[in-house]
Amino acid sequence: MMSANQLLEPGAPLAAPVQAATATATQWLRANLFAGWKNSLVTLAILALAVWLLPKLYRWGISDAVFVPDFLACRNLDHQAACWGVIAEKFRLIFFGRYPHAEQWRPLVGTAIMMATLVASCWRIFWRKWLVLLWVVVLTVFLLIMRGGVFGLSYVETNLWGGFPLSLLLTVVGLFLALPLAVLIALGRRSKLKAIRSFCVFYVEIVRGVPLITVLFTASFLFPLFLPPGMNIDVLLRVQIGIILFTAAYLAETIRGGLQAIPRGQYEAAAAMGLTYWQTVRKISLPQALRIVVAPLVNTFISTFMDTSLVTIVSLYDLTGALRLALGDPNWKAFFVEGYLFIAFVYFVCCYGMSRYSRWVERHLTAGMHR
């Protein structure tokens, strides 16, 4: 056995891991932060800016800030520090919108169920055929809880739905239904039948050629003009269909790019094995195409989640729109910066989570390909 003095000697075996870790950290710093004089200059400038700015942000946002819903205390700050009390005071309105105050436990329960299903769907152990059926059940339960009219729940009109539950609903349902539609459109654009190919090209180019706000405006205000007298479709349903059709066009182009990246030899090999067209799509081309375009798909998912804020133009108040309602209170209107920072934080957490998960999926799929 080695003595204590031997353990402290420079060449002792136990010191090697520490030296290796130090060398690795030094190499990382040189490669990423101090690779050349220009890189080193930028790094030092950022460090200097951080040293100057971070203490000011800490004092403004934490040490001197007000966290309780005390309007007088916030007003006395005179904007020299943050007033997070506006979030504490208006949290229910921001998170649930105009949903009846006494019934807000319903969107809370529905959102918790949907978020739990989203988290579970991210784990490989749940990647089974019954996952689609589970989502159908979850969405049905969510809609029943939100709408009411059954099981003793009071009926709540969809124009009163709002806040984070509305943003989540529009995003999840939009992607859940847009993805299979996008697959069909992408396959249609590569079809040998000219009529199908031309229709898919026309659809994609038309939808991608107009902004989403135009689609929502058309679905909400112009579409009802073409309906027979006395017939009306719920505004939330019209907006949801508009988001589905708009998102499907962008996803279709992404998936088509993945299909084009597959070598032609694989299609020829599938034909030589006697596989039908749909067997080739299901077992060979589509799984590889989706694996290739994971990152672009997630980009579209993120943009869809953020674009739900546009539904405010049709009097549906999502998370951002609900904040505008909350800031309608003249007592708290002056603290809009804190409100928008809070909304930005919520969006950042959701979008960053999707981004990190997409990187995990890419690593997982890449590792599976090399096994």
Tab-separated table of C-alpha atoms in Angstrom:
chain	number	residue	atom	x	y	z
A	1	MET	CA	0.000	0.000	0.000
A	2	MET	CA	1.124	3.597	-0.723
A	3	SER	CA	1.657	6.074	2.061
A	4	ALA	CA	0.051	9.485	2.280
A	5	ASN	CA	3.285	11.126	1.119
A	6	GLN	CA	3.393	8.877	-1.935
A	7	LEU	CA	-0.173	9.839	-2.828
A	8	LEU	CA	0.827	13.502	-2.832
A	9	GLU	CA	3.871	12.984	-5.044
A	10	PRO	CA	3.591	14.555	-8.551
A	11	GLY	CA	3.899	11.226	-10.315
A	12	ALA	CA	1.447	9.318	-8.119
A	13	PRO	CA	-1.116	7.210	-10.062
A	14	LEU	CA	-4.139	8.812	-8.391
A	15	ALA	CA	-3.087	12.258	-9.573
A	16	ALA	CA	-3.345	11.225	-13.239
A	17	PRO	CA	-7.152	11.611	-13.520
A	18	VAL	CA	-6.924	15.115	-12.014
A	19	GLN	CA	-4.163	16.065	-14.437
A	20	ALA	CA	-6.161	14.620	-17.344
A	21	ALA	CA	-9.269	16.558	-16.354
A	22	THR	CA	-7.224	19.776	-16.072
A	23	ALA	CA	-5.633	19.149	-19.464
A	24	THR	CA	-9.056	18.488	-21.016
A	25	ALA	CA	-10.490	21.709	-19.595
A	26	THR	CA	-7.474	23.667	-20.844
A	27	GLN	CA	-7.815	22.164	-24.304
A	28	TRP	CA	-11.545	23.020	-24.394
A	29	LEU	CA	-10.844	26.634	-23.389
A	30	ARG	CA	-8.175	26.996	-26.061
A	31	ALA	CA	-10.321	25.401	-28.744
A	32	ASN	CA	-13.559	27.263	-28.004
A	33	LEU	CA	-12.717	30.536	-26.276
A	34	PHE	CA	-9.072	31.412	-26.999
A	35	ALA	CA	-8.434	30.012	-30.477
A	36	GLY	CA	-6.457	32.910	-31.933
A	37	TRP	CA	-6.191	36.546	-30.931
A	38	LYS	CA	-9.547	37.549	-32.456
A	39	ASN	CA	-11.412	34.816	-30.582
A	40	SER	CA	-9.573	35.702	-27.378
A	41	LEU	CA	-10.453	39.389	-27.783
A	42	VAL	CA	-14.145	38.607	-28.231
A	43	THR	CA	-14.094	36.305	-25.192
A	44	LEU	CA	-12.480	38.954	-22.996
A	45	ALA	CA	-14.960	41.581	-24.227
A	46	ILE	CA	-17.903	39.337	-23.363
A	47	LEU	CA	-16.426	38.629	-19.930
A	48	ALA	CA	-15.979	42.353	-19.288
A	49	LEU	CA	-19.561	43.041	-20.371
A	50	ALA	CA	-20.819	40.252	-18.098
A	51	VAL	CA	-18.847	41.598	-15.119
A	52	TRP	CA	-20.348	45.058	-15.700
A	53	LEU	CA	-23.926	43.979	-16.536
A	54	LEU	CA	-24.713	40.965	-14.347
A	55	PRO	CA	-24.535	42.790	-10.986
A	56	LYS	CA	-26.905	45.465	-12.331
A	57	LEU	CA	-29.342	42.810	-13.577
A	58	TYR	CA	-29.118	41.013	-10.243
A	59	ARG	CA	-29.986	44.181	-8.321
A	60	TRP	CA	-32.797	45.101	-10.749
A	61	GLY	CA	-34.371	41.658	-11.048
A	62	ILE	CA	-33.717	40.011	-7.656
A	63	SER	CA	-32.178	41.877	-4.741
A	64	ASP	CA	-34.149	45.151	-5.032
A	65	ALA	CA	-37.235	43.726	-6.770
A	66	VAL	CA	-40.742	43.384	-5.346
A	67	PHE	CA	-42.236	39.899	-5.543
A	68	VAL	CA	-45.502	40.439	-3.684
A	69	PRO	CA	-48.647	41.910	-5.308
A	70	ASP	CA	-48.236	45.252	-3.552
A	71	PHE	CA	-49.031	48.089	-5.963
A	72	LEU	CA	-47.796	50.845	-3.644
A	73	ALA	CA	-44.454	49.120	-3.124
A	74	CYS	CA	-44.068	48.666	-6.878
A	75	ARG	CA	-44.920	52.296	-7.558
A	76	ASN	CA	-42.364	53.449	-4.994
A	77	LEU	CA	-39.658	51.619	-6.926
A	78	ASP	CA	-40.077	54.179	-9.736
A	79	HIS	CA	-38.877	51.514	-12.217
A	80	GLN	CA	-35.458	51.339	-10.550
A	81	ALA	CA	-36.086	47.633	-9.898
A	82	ALA	CA	-38.407	44.956	-11.170
A	83	CYS	CA	-41.978	44.609	-9.974
A	84	TRP	CA	-42.719	40.901	-10.208
A	85	GLY	CA	-45.802	41.582	-8.148
A	86	VAL	CA	-47.687	42.135	-11.413
A	87	ILE	CA	-47.180	38.447	-12.189
A	88	ALA	CA	-48.335	37.413	-8.732
A	89	GLU	CA	-51.379	39.675	-8.996
A	90	LYS	CA	-52.398	38.753	-12.564
A	91	PHE	CA	-51.140	35.178	-12.751
A	92	ARG	CA	-54.584	33.613	-13.115
A	93	LEU	CA	-55.590	35.981	-15.898
A	94	ILE	CA	-52.272	35.482	-17.702
A	95	PHE	CA	-52.315	31.712	-17.409
A	96	PHE	CA	-56.037	31.020	-17.947
A	97	GLY	CA	-57.254	34.078	-19.861
A	98	ARG	CA	-60.979	34.865	-19.590
A	99	TYR	CA	-61.923	31.371	-18.412
A	100	PRO	CA	-64.420	31.687	-15.514
A	101	HIS	CA	-62.527	32.217	-12.278
A	102	ALA	CA	-64.438	29.615	-10.263
A	103	GLU	CA	-63.847	26.948	-12.964
A	104	GLN	CA	-60.141	27.509	-13.556
A	105	TRP	CA	-59.277	24.227	-11.926
A	106	ARG	CA	-60.529	22.581	-15.122
A	107	PRO	CA	-57.920	24.051	-17.512
A	108	LEU	CA	-55.314	23.427	-14.817
A	109	VAL	CA	-56.212	19.716	-14.672
A	110	GLY	CA	-56.467	19.456	-18.456
A	111	THR	CA	-53.102	21.141	-18.964
A	112	ALA	CA	-51.467	18.883	-16.354
A	113	ILE	CA	-52.815	15.769	-18.109
A	114	MET	CA	-51.622	16.950	-21.517
A	115	MET	CA	-48.185	17.972	-20.243
A	116	ALA	CA	-47.772	14.617	-18.507
A	117	THR	CA	-48.635	12.841	-21.753
A	118	LEU	CA	-46.155	15.016	-23.649
A	119	VAL	CA	-43.369	14.144	-21.223
A	120	ALA	CA	-44.260	10.449	-21.354
A	121	SER	CA	-44.269	10.530	-25.166
A	122	CYS	CA	-40.653	11.683	-25.127
A	123	TRP	CA	-39.463	8.402	-23.608
A	124	ARG	CA	-38.652	5.499	-25.867
A	125	ILE	CA	-40.438	3.028	-23.586
A	126	PHE	CA	-43.750	4.662	-24.582
A	127	TRP	CA	-43.075	4.560	-28.334
A	128	ARG	CA	-45.744	1.960	-29.024
A	129	LYS	CA	-48.704	1.721	-31.355
A	130	TRP	CA	-51.111	2.492	-28.518
A	131	LEU	CA	-49.482	5.905	-28.006
A	132	VAL	CA	-51.637	7.373	-30.797
A	133	LEU	CA	-54.772	5.999	-29.126
A	134	LEU	CA	-53.590	7.446	-25.810
A	135	TRP	CA	-53.287	10.880	-27.402
A	136	VAL	CA	-56.785	10.621	-28.855
A	137	VAL	CA	-58.120	9.836	-25.374
A	138	VAL	CA	-56.109	12.650	-23.746
A	139	LEU	CA	-57.244	15.255	-26.273
A	140	THR	CA	-60.845	14.114	-25.903
A	141	VAL	CA	-60.630	14.378	-22.111
A	142	PHE	CA	-58.998	17.812	-22.397
A	143	LEU	CA	-61.768	19.117	-24.656
A	144	LEU	CA	-64.502	17.680	-22.436
A	145	ILE	CA	-62.994	19.232	-19.317
A	146	MET	CA	-62.543	22.603	-20.976
A	147	ARG	CA	-65.927	22.695	-22.705
A	148	GLY	CA	-68.056	21.114	-19.989
A	149	GLY	CA	-71.733	20.396	-20.456
A	150	VAL	CA	-71.181	16.795	-19.283
A	151	PHE	CA	-70.640	15.050	-15.941
A	152	GLY	CA	-72.098	18.038	-14.101
A	153	LEU	CA	-69.547	20.504	-15.486
A	154	SER	CA	-70.897	23.884	-16.522
A	155	TYR	CA	-70.635	24.761	-20.197
A	156	VAL	CA	-67.888	27.246	-21.138
A	157	GLU	CA	-67.838	28.764	-24.621
A	158	THR	CA	-64.629	28.389	-26.594
A	159	ASN	CA	-64.228	32.159	-26.978
A	160	LEU	CA	-63.533	32.242	-23.215
A	161	TRP	CA	-60.688	29.744	-23.463
A	162	GLY	CA	-57.309	31.386	-23.220
A	163	GLY	CA	-53.858	31.574	-21.717
A	164	PHE	CA	-51.373	28.736	-21.737
A	165	PRO	CA	-54.011	25.957	-22.124
A	166	LEU	CA	-55.162	27.537	-25.400
A	167	SER	CA	-51.590	27.859	-26.699
A	168	LEU	CA	-50.930	24.247	-25.766
A	169	LEU	CA	-54.147	23.023	-27.392
A	170	LEU	CA	-53.555	24.867	-30.674
A	171	THR	CA	-49.975	23.616	-30.857
A	172	VAL	CA	-50.547	19.979	-29.934
A	173	VAL	CA	-53.678	19.453	-32.024
A	174	GLY	CA	-52.144	21.399	-34.897
A	175	LEU	CA	-49.034	19.220	-34.978
A	176	PHE	CA	-50.909	15.988	-34.185
A	177	LEU	CA	-53.094	16.374	-37.268
A	178	ALA	CA	-50.702	18.308	-39.517
A	179	LEU	CA	-47.931	15.687	-39.451
A	180	PRO	CA	-49.852	12.827	-41.137
A	181	LEU	CA	-51.338	15.303	-43.618
A	182	ALA	CA	-47.843	16.583	-44.370
A	183	VAL	CA	-46.604	13.049	-45.031
A	184	LEU	CA	-49.366	12.496	-47.584
A	185	ILE	CA	-48.645	15.850	-49.255
A	186	ALA	CA	-44.906	15.133	-49.400
A	187	LEU	CA	-45.582	11.751	-50.983
A	188	GLY	CA	-48.060	13.385	-53.348
A	189	ARG	CA	-45.432	15.867	-54.525
A	190	ARG	CA	-43.269	12.902	-55.550
A	191	SER	CA	-46.136	10.980	-57.118
A	192	LYS	CA	-45.937	9.845	-60.747
A	193	LEU	CA	-49.586	10.836	-61.227
A	194	LYS	CA	-49.532	14.372	-62.601
A	195	ALA	CA	-52.942	15.333	-61.197
A	196	ILE	CA	-51.971	14.414	-57.621
A	197	ARG	CA	-48.524	15.978	-57.941
A	198	SER	CA	-49.908	19.213	-59.390
A	199	PHE	CA	-52.551	19.507	-56.657
A	200	CYS	CA	-49.961	19.026	-53.902
A	201	VAL	CA	-47.574	21.535	-55.488
A	202	PHE	CA	-50.396	24.060	-55.849
A	203	TYR	CA	-51.473	23.588	-52.228
A	204	VAL	CA	-47.961	23.945	-50.807
A	205	GLU	CA	-47.039	26.978	-52.875
A	206	ILE	CA	-50.321	28.772	-52.144
A	207	VAL	CA	-50.194	28.177	-48.382
A	208	ARG	CA	-46.478	28.959	-48.072
A	209	GLY	CA	-46.996	32.114	-50.086
A	210	VAL	CA	-49.215	33.811	-47.500
A	211	PRO	CA	-48.504	34.636	-43.832
A	212	LEU	CA	-50.289	32.750	-41.076
A	213	ILE	CA	-52.067	35.901	-39.955
A	214	THR	CA	-53.799	36.010	-43.352
A	215	VAL	CA	-54.869	32.382	-43.009
A	216	LEU	CA	-56.303	33.044	-39.547
A	217	PHE	CA	-58.096	36.175	-40.732
A	218	THR	CA	-59.591	34.274	-43.663
A	219	ALA	CA	-60.679	31.341	-41.496
A	220	SER	CA	-62.263	33.620	-38.914
A	221	PHE	CA	-63.908	36.392	-40.932
A	222	LEU	CA	-64.105	35.444	-44.613
A	223	PHE	CA	-64.891	31.726	-44.456
A	224	PRO	CA	-68.251	32.214	-42.643
A	225	LEU	CA	-69.429	34.372	-45.581
A	226	PHE	CA	-69.434	31.285	-47.809
A	227	LEU	CA	-71.497	29.173	-45.414
A	228	PRO	CA	-75.266	28.687	-45.916
A	229	PRO	CA	-77.498	31.033	-43.881
A	230	GLY	CA	-77.956	29.874	-40.316
A	231	MET	CA	-74.859	27.634	-40.413
A	232	ASN	CA	-71.925	28.536	-38.228
A	233	ILE	CA	-68.669	26.826	-37.304
A	234	ASP	CA	-66.996	27.565	-33.985
A	235	VAL	CA	-64.254	30.169	-34.314
A	236	LEU	CA	-61.753	28.033	-32.386
A	237	LEU	CA	-62.364	25.134	-34.762
A	238	ARG	CA	-61.873	27.390	-37.790
A	239	VAL	CA	-58.636	28.765	-36.374
A	240	GLN	CA	-57.419	25.268	-35.508
A	241	ILE	CA	-58.076	24.040	-39.049
A	242	GLY	CA	-56.195	27.055	-40.418
A	243	ILE	CA	-53.169	26.258	-38.238
A	244	ILE	CA	-53.288	22.590	-39.294
A	245	LEU	CA	-53.379	23.391	-43.012
A	246	PHE	CA	-50.669	26.053	-42.685
A	247	THR	CA	-48.328	23.863	-40.634
A	248	ALA	CA	-48.877	20.855	-42.901
A	249	ALA	CA	-47.553	22.789	-45.914
A	250	TYR	CA	-44.269	23.603	-44.161
A	251	LEU	CA	-43.863	20.123	-42.707
A	252	ALA	CA	-44.537	18.600	-46.134
A	253	GLU	CA	-41.605	20.445	-47.693
A	254	THR	CA	-39.349	19.378	-44.822
A	255	ILE	CA	-40.364	15.725	-45.183
A	256	ARG	CA	-39.998	15.899	-48.971
A	257	GLY	CA	-36.409	17.040	-48.477
A	258	GLY	CA	-35.788	13.983	-46.315
A	259	LEU	CA	-37.311	11.690	-48.943
A	260	GLN	CA	-35.086	13.179	-51.647
A	261	ALA	CA	-31.996	12.531	-49.506
A	262	ILE	CA	-32.557	8.764	-49.600
A	263	PRO	CA	-30.359	7.070	-52.250
A	264	ARG	CA	-32.254	5.795	-55.274
A	265	GLY	CA	-30.622	2.410	-54.844
A	266	GLN	CA	-32.745	1.716	-51.774
A	267	TYR	CA	-35.943	2.132	-53.788
A	268	GLU	CA	-34.545	-0.196	-56.451
A	269	ALA	CA	-33.594	-2.739	-53.803
A	270	ALA	CA	-37.099	-2.578	-52.343
A	271	ALA	CA	-38.612	-3.138	-55.789
A	272	ALA	CA	-36.266	-6.080	-56.357
A	273	MET	CA	-37.503	-7.625	-53.102
A	274	GLY	CA	-41.078	-7.359	-54.318
A	275	LEU	CA	-42.220	-4.703	-51.828
A	276	THR	CA	-45.267	-2.667	-52.796
A	277	TYR	CA	-45.237	1.129	-52.867
A	278	TRP	CA	-46.807	1.521	-49.435
A	279	GLN	CA	-44.569	-1.186	-47.932
A	280	THR	CA	-41.548	0.687	-49.257
A	281	VAL	CA	-42.819	3.951	-47.793
A	282	ARG	CA	-43.679	2.461	-44.409
A	283	LYS	CA	-40.582	0.300	-43.916
A	284	ILE	CA	-37.796	2.011	-45.859
A	285	SER	CA	-38.223	5.562	-47.125
A	286	LEU	CA	-40.370	7.297	-44.501
A	287	PRO	CA	-38.469	6.110	-41.369
A	288	GLN	CA	-35.176	7.248	-42.891
A	289	ALA	CA	-36.621	10.548	-44.114
A	290	LEU	CA	-38.017	11.424	-40.681
A	291	ARG	CA	-34.686	10.514	-39.081
A	292	ILE	CA	-32.854	12.852	-41.460
A	293	VAL	CA	-35.117	15.853	-40.882
A	294	VAL	CA	-35.527	15.729	-37.090
A	295	ALA	CA	-33.957	19.171	-36.611
A	296	PRO	CA	-36.033	20.956	-39.315
A	297	LEU	CA	-39.189	19.287	-38.003
A	298	VAL	CA	-38.538	20.593	-34.509
A	299	ASN	CA	-37.917	24.070	-35.954
A	300	THR	CA	-41.433	23.954	-37.402
A	301	PHE	CA	-42.812	22.677	-34.085
A	302	ILE	CA	-41.207	25.614	-32.269
A	303	SER	CA	-42.453	28.167	-34.797
A	304	THR	CA	-45.971	26.722	-34.576
A	305	PHE	CA	-45.947	27.094	-30.794
A	306	MET	CA	-44.809	30.717	-31.037
A	307	ASP	CA	-47.209	31.547	-33.881
A	308	THR	CA	-50.193	30.729	-31.683
A	309	SER	CA	-49.837	34.279	-30.347
A	310	LEU	CA	-51.333	35.489	-33.656
A	311	VAL	CA	-54.786	34.190	-32.717
A	312	THR	CA	-55.290	37.424	-30.789
A	313	ILE	CA	-56.449	39.054	-34.041
A	314	VAL	CA	-59.545	36.827	-33.985
A	315	SER	CA	-60.326	37.602	-30.315
A	316	LEU	CA	-58.803	34.417	-28.923
A	317	TYR	CA	-56.433	35.253	-26.101
A	318	ASP	CA	-53.535	32.851	-25.833
A	319	LEU	CA	-50.657	33.344	-23.383
A	320	THR	CA	-49.502	36.598	-24.993
A	321	GLY	CA	-53.036	37.866	-25.551
A	322	ALA	CA	-53.986	37.086	-21.956
A	323	LEU	CA	-51.044	39.188	-20.795
A	324	ARG	CA	-52.431	42.109	-22.797
A	325	LEU	CA	-55.745	41.635	-21.002
A	326	ALA	CA	-53.951	41.648	-17.657
A	327	LEU	CA	-52.076	44.839	-18.525
A	328	GLY	CA	-55.404	46.525	-19.239
A	329	ASP	CA	-55.590	47.257	-15.513
A	330	PRO	CA	-54.398	50.880	-15.222
A	331	ASN	CA	-52.771	50.175	-11.851
A	332	TRP	CA	-50.412	47.582	-13.314
A	333	LYS	CA	-50.108	48.763	-16.906
A	334	ALA	CA	-46.794	50.533	-16.237
A	335	PHE	CA	-45.100	47.223	-15.395
A	336	PHE	CA	-45.464	45.703	-18.858
A	337	VAL	CA	-41.718	44.981	-19.098
A	338	GLU	CA	-41.888	42.471	-16.253
A	339	GLY	CA	-44.984	40.891	-17.792
A	340	TYR	CA	-43.386	40.385	-21.178
A	341	LEU	CA	-40.184	39.082	-19.582
A	342	PHE	CA	-42.265	36.471	-17.781
A	343	ILE	CA	-43.974	35.456	-21.045
A	344	ALA	CA	-40.600	35.328	-22.791
A	345	PHE	CA	-39.313	33.034	-20.051
A	346	VAL	CA	-42.274	30.656	-20.502
A	347	TYR	CA	-41.741	30.547	-24.268
A	348	PHE	CA	-38.001	30.072	-23.803
A	349	VAL	CA	-38.429	27.125	-21.420
A	350	CYS	CA	-40.850	25.373	-23.797
A	351	CYS	CA	-38.828	26.041	-26.961
A	352	TYR	CA	-35.491	25.229	-25.348
A	353	GLY	CA	-36.948	21.962	-24.053
A	354	MET	CA	-38.058	21.012	-27.572
A	355	SER	CA	-34.645	21.939	-28.958
A	356	ARG	CA	-32.746	19.856	-26.400
A	357	TYR	CA	-35.063	16.925	-26.928
A	358	SER	CA	-34.507	17.048	-30.695
A	359	ARG	CA	-30.747	16.850	-30.112
A	360	TRP	CA	-31.268	13.835	-27.872
A	361	VAL	CA	-33.396	12.161	-30.560
A	362	GLU	CA	-30.731	12.876	-33.204
A	363	ARG	CA	-28.002	11.345	-31.048
A	364	HIS	CA	-30.202	8.359	-30.257
A	365	LEU	CA	-31.079	7.728	-33.891
A	366	THR	CA	-27.500	8.220	-35.049
A	367	ALA	CA	-26.265	5.742	-32.457
A	368	GLY	CA	-28.915	3.258	-33.603
A	369	MET	CA	-27.761	3.547	-37.215
A	370	HIS	CA	-24.164	2.663	-36.315
A	371	ARG	CA	-25.019	-0.421	-34.260
